[in-house]
Amino acid sequence: MTPMHPATARVDVVAPAGRAWEHMRTLLFRPFDLTRWLVIGFTAWLAGLGESWGTGGGGNFQGGRDDLRRMDWDSMRLDIQDWLAANWMWLVPLVACGVVVLLVLSLLILWLSSRGRFLFLHNVTTGGAEVIAPWRTYAAHGNHLFFFRLLLAFTALAAALPIVGTGLIAGIRWLGSGDGAALAGVVAVLAAVTLGLLMTVFSVVSILTTDFVVPIMARHTASCRTGWRLFLGLLGSNPGGFALYLIFKLVVWIGVVVALIVGIVVTCCMLGCLLAIPFLGTVLFLPVLVF
C-alpha cells in the first residue's frame, strides 16, 4: 500500500463505498431470502453482543447545582455509613455474588461476540449464510480476539478508574461550599475531558481491531498479535488513508443516526421500539451492518 495522494482520496473512499453498497444489495436483496436474512442477522447479533448504540436524552439542570449545594451532605454521609454498618452481614455476600455473576456473564458475552465477529465476516465476504462451519473454522481466531479484547478492556478500566475517582471527588467538593469549590470544579471538568479523550483512543483501537485486524486474522490465519503487526505496517505506510476512513465512517454513522431519528419520529416511535427488540432490531438493521 502506497501513500495516498490527495487527488486519489475520492477513489479510496467513494469507490469502496460503492462496491460495499452493491455487495449489500446483492447479498440481501438479489433475491430477498428471509432465511438468509435471519442467519446472517443472527451472526451479526452475535458479533454485536454487549454493544449498544442510539441516542439519549438529558434533563434540564438549571438551578440543580444550587439545590444540590443546599443538601446536607455530611448528614447523608453519616446516614449511609450507619446503614452500611447495620446491614454489612448480608450486603457483602450479596454484592460479592452479584459481582461474580456479572463478571461471568461479561466474559461469556465477550467470548461469544469475539467468535461472532468471524462468523459475520465470513458470511458477508463469502455471500453465505452459515453458522456451524465458520464457528469451527474460526475457533482459534475467536479465542485470540477474545483475549485481546479482554486485555484491552482491563487496560481501559485501569486507566479510567483513577480519572473517574478524581472527577467524583472533585465534583462532590464542587457541589459543597468553600474556597476550594471553584478549583474543584475545574478539576472535575478536566477529569471529564481527559476521560473523554481516553475513551476515544480506546474506541479507535476497538474500531481498527474490528474493521482491519479481524479481516487480516481471517485472511492470513493469524493470531491477534500477528494481525496487529501486519496492520501497523499498513497503517505506517498510509496513515492518511486510515484517518480518512475513520472520518468517513463517522460521517456515515451520523447520517444513519439522523435517518433513524427521522424514521422514529415519522412512525411515532414504532421503529425505535422494533429496533430495541434483541435480534429483531439487528435483523432490521442488517443492511447498514452489512454495508
CSV table of N, CA and C in Angstrom, one decimal, residues 145-218:
chain,number,residue,atom,x,y,z
A,145,LEU,N,-8.9,-13.3,19.6
A,145,LEU,CA,-9.6,-12.0,19.7
A,145,LEU,C,-10.2,-11.7,21.1
A,146,PHE,N,-10.7,-12.8,21.7
A,146,PHE,CA,-11.3,-12.6,23.0
A,146,PHE,C,-10.3,-12.2,24.0
A,147,PHE,N,-9.1,-12.8,24.0
A,147,PHE,CA,-8.1,-12.5,25.0
A,147,PHE,C,-7.6,-11.0,24.7
A,148,PHE,N,-7.4,-10.6,23.5
A,148,PHE,CA,-7.0,-9.3,23.2
A,148,PHE,C,-8.0,-8.3,23.7
A,149,ARG,N,-9.3,-8.5,23.4
A,149,ARG,CA,-10.3,-7.6,23.8
A,149,ARG,C,-10.5,-7.5,25.3
A,150,LEU,N,-10.2,-8.7,26.0
A,150,LEU,CA,-10.2,-8.7,27.4
A,150,LEU,C,-9.1,-7.9,28.0
A,151,LEU,N,-7.9,-8.0,27.4
A,151,LEU,CA,-6.8,-7.2,27.9
A,151,LEU,C,-7.1,-5.7,27.6
A,152,LEU,N,-7.7,-5.4,26.5
A,152,LEU,CA,-8.0,-4.0,26.1
A,152,LEU,C,-9.0,-3.4,27.1
A,153,ALA,N,-10.0,-4.2,27.5
A,153,ALA,CA,-11.0,-3.8,28.5
A,153,ALA,C,-10.4,-3.5,29.8
A,154,PHE,N,-9.5,-4.4,30.3
A,154,PHE,CA,-8.9,-4.2,31.6
A,154,PHE,C,-8.0,-3.0,31.6
A,155,THR,N,-7.3,-2.8,30.5
A,155,THR,CA,-6.4,-1.7,30.4
A,155,THR,C,-7.2,-0.4,30.4
A,156,ALA,N,-8.3,-0.3,29.7
A,156,ALA,CA,-9.2,0.8,29.7
A,156,ALA,C,-9.7,1.1,31.1
A,157,LEU,N,-10.1,0.0,31.8
A,157,LEU,CA,-10.7,0.2,33.1
A,157,LEU,C,-9.7,0.7,34.1
A,158,ALA,N,-8.4,0.1,34.0
A,158,ALA,CA,-7.4,0.6,34.9
A,158,ALA,C,-7.0,2.0,34.7
A,159,ALA,N,-7.0,2.4,33.4
A,159,ALA,CA,-6.7,3.8,33.1
A,159,ALA,C,-7.8,4.8,33.5
A,160,ALA,N,-9.1,4.3,33.4
A,160,ALA,CA,-10.2,5.2,33.6
A,160,ALA,C,-10.5,5.4,35.1
A,161,LEU,N,-10.3,4.3,35.9
A,161,LEU,CA,-10.7,4.4,37.3
A,161,LEU,C,-10.1,5.6,38.1
A,162,PRO,N,-8.8,5.8,38.0
A,162,PRO,CA,-8.2,7.0,38.7
A,162,PRO,C,-8.8,8.3,38.3
A,163,ILE,N,-9.1,8.4,37.0
A,163,ILE,CA,-9.7,9.6,36.4
A,163,ILE,C,-11.1,9.8,36.9
A,164,VAL,N,-11.9,8.7,36.9
A,164,VAL,CA,-13.3,8.8,37.4
A,164,VAL,C,-13.3,9.1,38.9
A,165,GLY,N,-12.4,8.5,39.7
A,165,GLY,CA,-12.3,8.8,41.1
A,165,GLY,C,-12.0,10.2,41.4
A,166,THR,N,-11.0,10.7,40.7
A,166,THR,CA,-10.6,12.1,40.9
A,166,THR,C,-11.8,13.1,40.5
A,167,GLY,N,-12.5,12.7,39.4
A,167,GLY,CA,-13.6,13.6,39.0
A,167,GLY,C,-14.7,13.5,40.0
A,168,LEU,N,-15.0,12.4,40.5
A,168,LEU,CA,-16.1,12.3,41.5
A,168,LEU,C,-15.8,13.1,42.8
A,169,ILE,N,-14.6,12.9,43.3
A,169,ILE,CA,-14.2,13.6,44.5
A,169,ILE,C,-14.2,15.1,44.2
A,170,ALA,N,-13.7,15.6,43.1
A,170,ALA,CA,-13.7,17.0,42.8
A,170,ALA,C,-15.2,17.5,42.6
A,171,GLY,N,-16.0,16.6,42.0
A,171,GLY,CA,-17.4,17.0,41.8
A,171,GLY,C,-18.1,17.2,43.1
A,172,ILE,N,-17.9,16.3,44.1
A,172,ILE,CA,-18.5,16.5,45.4
A,172,ILE,C,-18.0,17.7,46.1
A,173,ARG,N,-16.7,18.0,46.0
A,173,ARG,CA,-16.2,19.2,46.5
A,173,ARG,C,-16.8,20.5,45.9
A,174,TRP,N,-17.0,20.4,44.5
A,174,TRP,CA,-17.6,21.5,43.8
A,174,TRP,C,-19.0,21.8,44.2
A,175,LEU,N,-19.8,20.7,44.5
A,175,LEU,CA,-21.2,20.8,45.0
A,175,LEU,C,-21.2,21.4,46.4
A,176,GLY,N,-20.2,21.2,47.2
A,176,GLY,CA,-20.2,21.8,48.5
A,176,GLY,C,-19.8,23.2,48.5
A,177,SER,N,-19.7,23.8,49.6
A,177,SER,CA,-19.3,25.2,49.7
A,177,SER,C,-17.9,25.3,50.3
A,178,GLY,N,-17.3,26.4,50.0
A,178,GLY,CA,-15.9,26.6,50.5
A,178,GLY,C,-15.1,27.3,49.5
A,179,ASP,N,-13.9,27.7,49.9
A,179,ASP,CA,-13.0,28.4,49.0
A,179,ASP,C,-12.4,27.5,47.9
A,180,GLY,N,-12.4,26.2,48.1
A,180,GLY,CA,-11.8,25.3,47.0
A,180,GLY,C,-12.8,24.9,46.0
A,181,ALA,N,-14.1,25.4,46.1
A,181,ALA,CA,-15.1,24.9,45.2
A,181,ALA,C,-14.8,25.2,43.7
A,182,ALA,N,-14.3,26.4,43.5
A,182,ALA,CA,-14.0,26.7,42.1
A,182,ALA,C,-12.9,25.9,41.5
A,183,LEU,N,-11.9,25.7,42.3
A,183,LEU,CA,-10.8,24.8,41.8
A,183,LEU,C,-11.2,23.4,41.6
A,184,ALA,N,-12.1,22.9,42.5
A,184,ALA,CA,-12.6,21.5,42.4
A,184,ALA,C,-13.5,21.4,41.1
A,185,GLY,N,-14.2,22.5,40.7
A,185,GLY,CA,-15.0,22.4,39.5
A,185,GLY,C,-14.1,22.3,38.3
A,186,VAL,N,-13.0,23.1,38.3
A,186,VAL,CA,-12.0,23.0,37.2
A,186,VAL,C,-11.4,21.6,37.1
A,187,VAL,N,-11.1,21.0,38.2
A,187,VAL,CA,-10.5,19.6,38.2
A,187,VAL,C,-11.6,18.6,37.7
A,188,ALA,N,-12.8,18.8,38.1
A,188,ALA,CA,-13.9,17.9,37.6
A,188,ALA,C,-14.0,18.0,36.1
A,189,VAL,N,-14.0,19.2,35.6
A,189,VAL,CA,-14.1,19.4,34.1
A,189,VAL,C,-12.9,18.8,33.4
A,190,LEU,N,-11.7,19.0,33.9
A,190,LEU,CA,-10.5,18.4,33.3
A,190,LEU,C,-10.6,16.9,33.3
A,191,ALA,N,-11.1,16.3,34.4
A,191,ALA,CA,-11.2,14.9,34.5
A,191,ALA,C,-12.2,14.4,33.5
A,192,ALA,N,-13.3,15.1,33.3
A,192,ALA,CA,-14.3,14.7,32.3
A,192,ALA,C,-13.7,14.7,30.9
A,193,VAL,N,-12.9,15.8,30.6
A,193,VAL,CA,-12.3,15.9,29.3
A,193,VAL,C,-11.3,14.8,29.0
A,194,THR,N,-10.5,14.6,30.1
A,194,THR,CA,-9.4,13.5,30.0
A,194,THR,C,-10.1,12.2,29.8
A,195,LEU,N,-11.1,11.9,30.5
A,195,LEU,CA,-11.8,10.6,30.4
A,195,LEU,C,-12.4,10.5,28.9
A,196,GLY,N,-13.0,11.6,28.4
A,196,GLY,CA,-13.5,11.5,27.1
A,196,GLY,C,-12.4,11.2,26.0
A,197,LEU,N,-11.2,11.9,26.2
A,197,LEU,CA,-10.1,11.6,25.2
A,197,LEU,C,-9.6,10.2,25.3
A,198,LEU,N,-9.6,9.7,26.6
A,198,LEU,CA,-9.1,8.3,26.8
A,198,LEU,C,-10.0,7.3,26.2
A,199,MET,N,-11.3,7.5,26.4
A,199,MET,CA,-12.3,6.6,25.8
A,199,MET,C,-12.3,6.7,24.3
A,200,THR,N,-12.0,7.9,23.7
A,200,THR,CA,-11.9,8.0,22.3
A,200,THR,C,-10.8,7.2,21.7
A,201,VAL,N,-9.6,7.2,22.4
A,201,VAL,CA,-8.5,6.4,22.0
A,201,VAL,C,-8.8,4.9,22.0
A,202,PHE,N,-9.4,4.5,23.1
A,202,PHE,CA,-9.7,3.0,23.2
A,202,PHE,C,-10.8,2.7,22.2
A,203,SER,N,-11.7,3.6,21.9
A,203,SER,CA,-12.8,3.3,20.9
A,203,SER,C,-12.1,3.1,19.5
A,204,VAL,N,-11.2,4.0,19.2
A,204,VAL,CA,-10.5,3.9,17.9
A,204,VAL,C,-9.7,2.6,17.7
A,205,VAL,N,-9.1,2.2,18.8
A,205,VAL,CA,-8.4,0.9,18.8
A,205,VAL,C,-9.3,-0.2,18.6
A,206,SER,N,-10.5,-0.2,19.2
A,206,SER,CA,-11.5,-1.2,19.1
A,206,SER,C,-12.0,-1.2,17.6
A,207,ILE,N,-12.3,-0.1,17.0
A,207,ILE,CA,-12.8,0.0,15.7
A,207,ILE,C,-11.7,-0.6,14.7
A,208,LEU,N,-10.5,-0.2,14.9
A,208,LEU,CA,-9.4,-0.7,14.0
A,208,LEU,C,-9.3,-2.2,14.1
A,209,THR,N,-9.4,-2.7,15.3
A,209,THR,CA,-9.4,-4.1,15.6
A,209,THR,C,-10.5,-4.8,14.8
A,210,THR,N,-11.7,-4.3,14.9
A,210,THR,CA,-12.8,-5.0,14.2
A,210,THR,C,-12.8,-4.9,12.7
A,211,ASP,N,-12.4,-3.7,12.2
A,211,ASP,CA,-12.5,-3.4,10.8
A,211,ASP,C,-11.3,-3.8,10.0
A,212,PHE,N,-10.2,-4.0,10.6
A,212,PHE,CA,-8.9,-4.3,9.9
A,212,PHE,C,-8.2,-5.5,10.4
A,213,VAL,N,-8.0,-5.6,11.7
A,213,VAL,CA,-7.2,-6.7,12.3
A,213,VAL,C,-8.0,-8.0,12.2
A,214,VAL,N,-9.3,-8.0,12.4
A,214,VAL,CA,-10.1,-9.2,12.3
A,214,VAL,C,-10.0,-9.8,10.9
A,215,PRO,N,-10.3,-8.9,9.8
A,215,PRO,CA,-10.1,-9.5,8.5
A,215,PRO,C,-8.7,-10.0,8.2
A,216,ILE,N,-7.7,-9.3,8.7
A,216,ILE,CA,-6.3,-9.8,8.5
A,216,ILE,C,-6.1,-11.1,9.1
A,217,MET,N,-6.6,-11.3,10.3
A,217,MET,CA,-6.5,-12.6,11.0
A,217,MET,C,-7.2,-13.7,10.2
A,218,ALA,N,-8.4,-13.4,9.7
A,218,ALA,CA,-9.1,-14.4,8.9
A,218,ALA,C,-8.4,-14.7,7.6
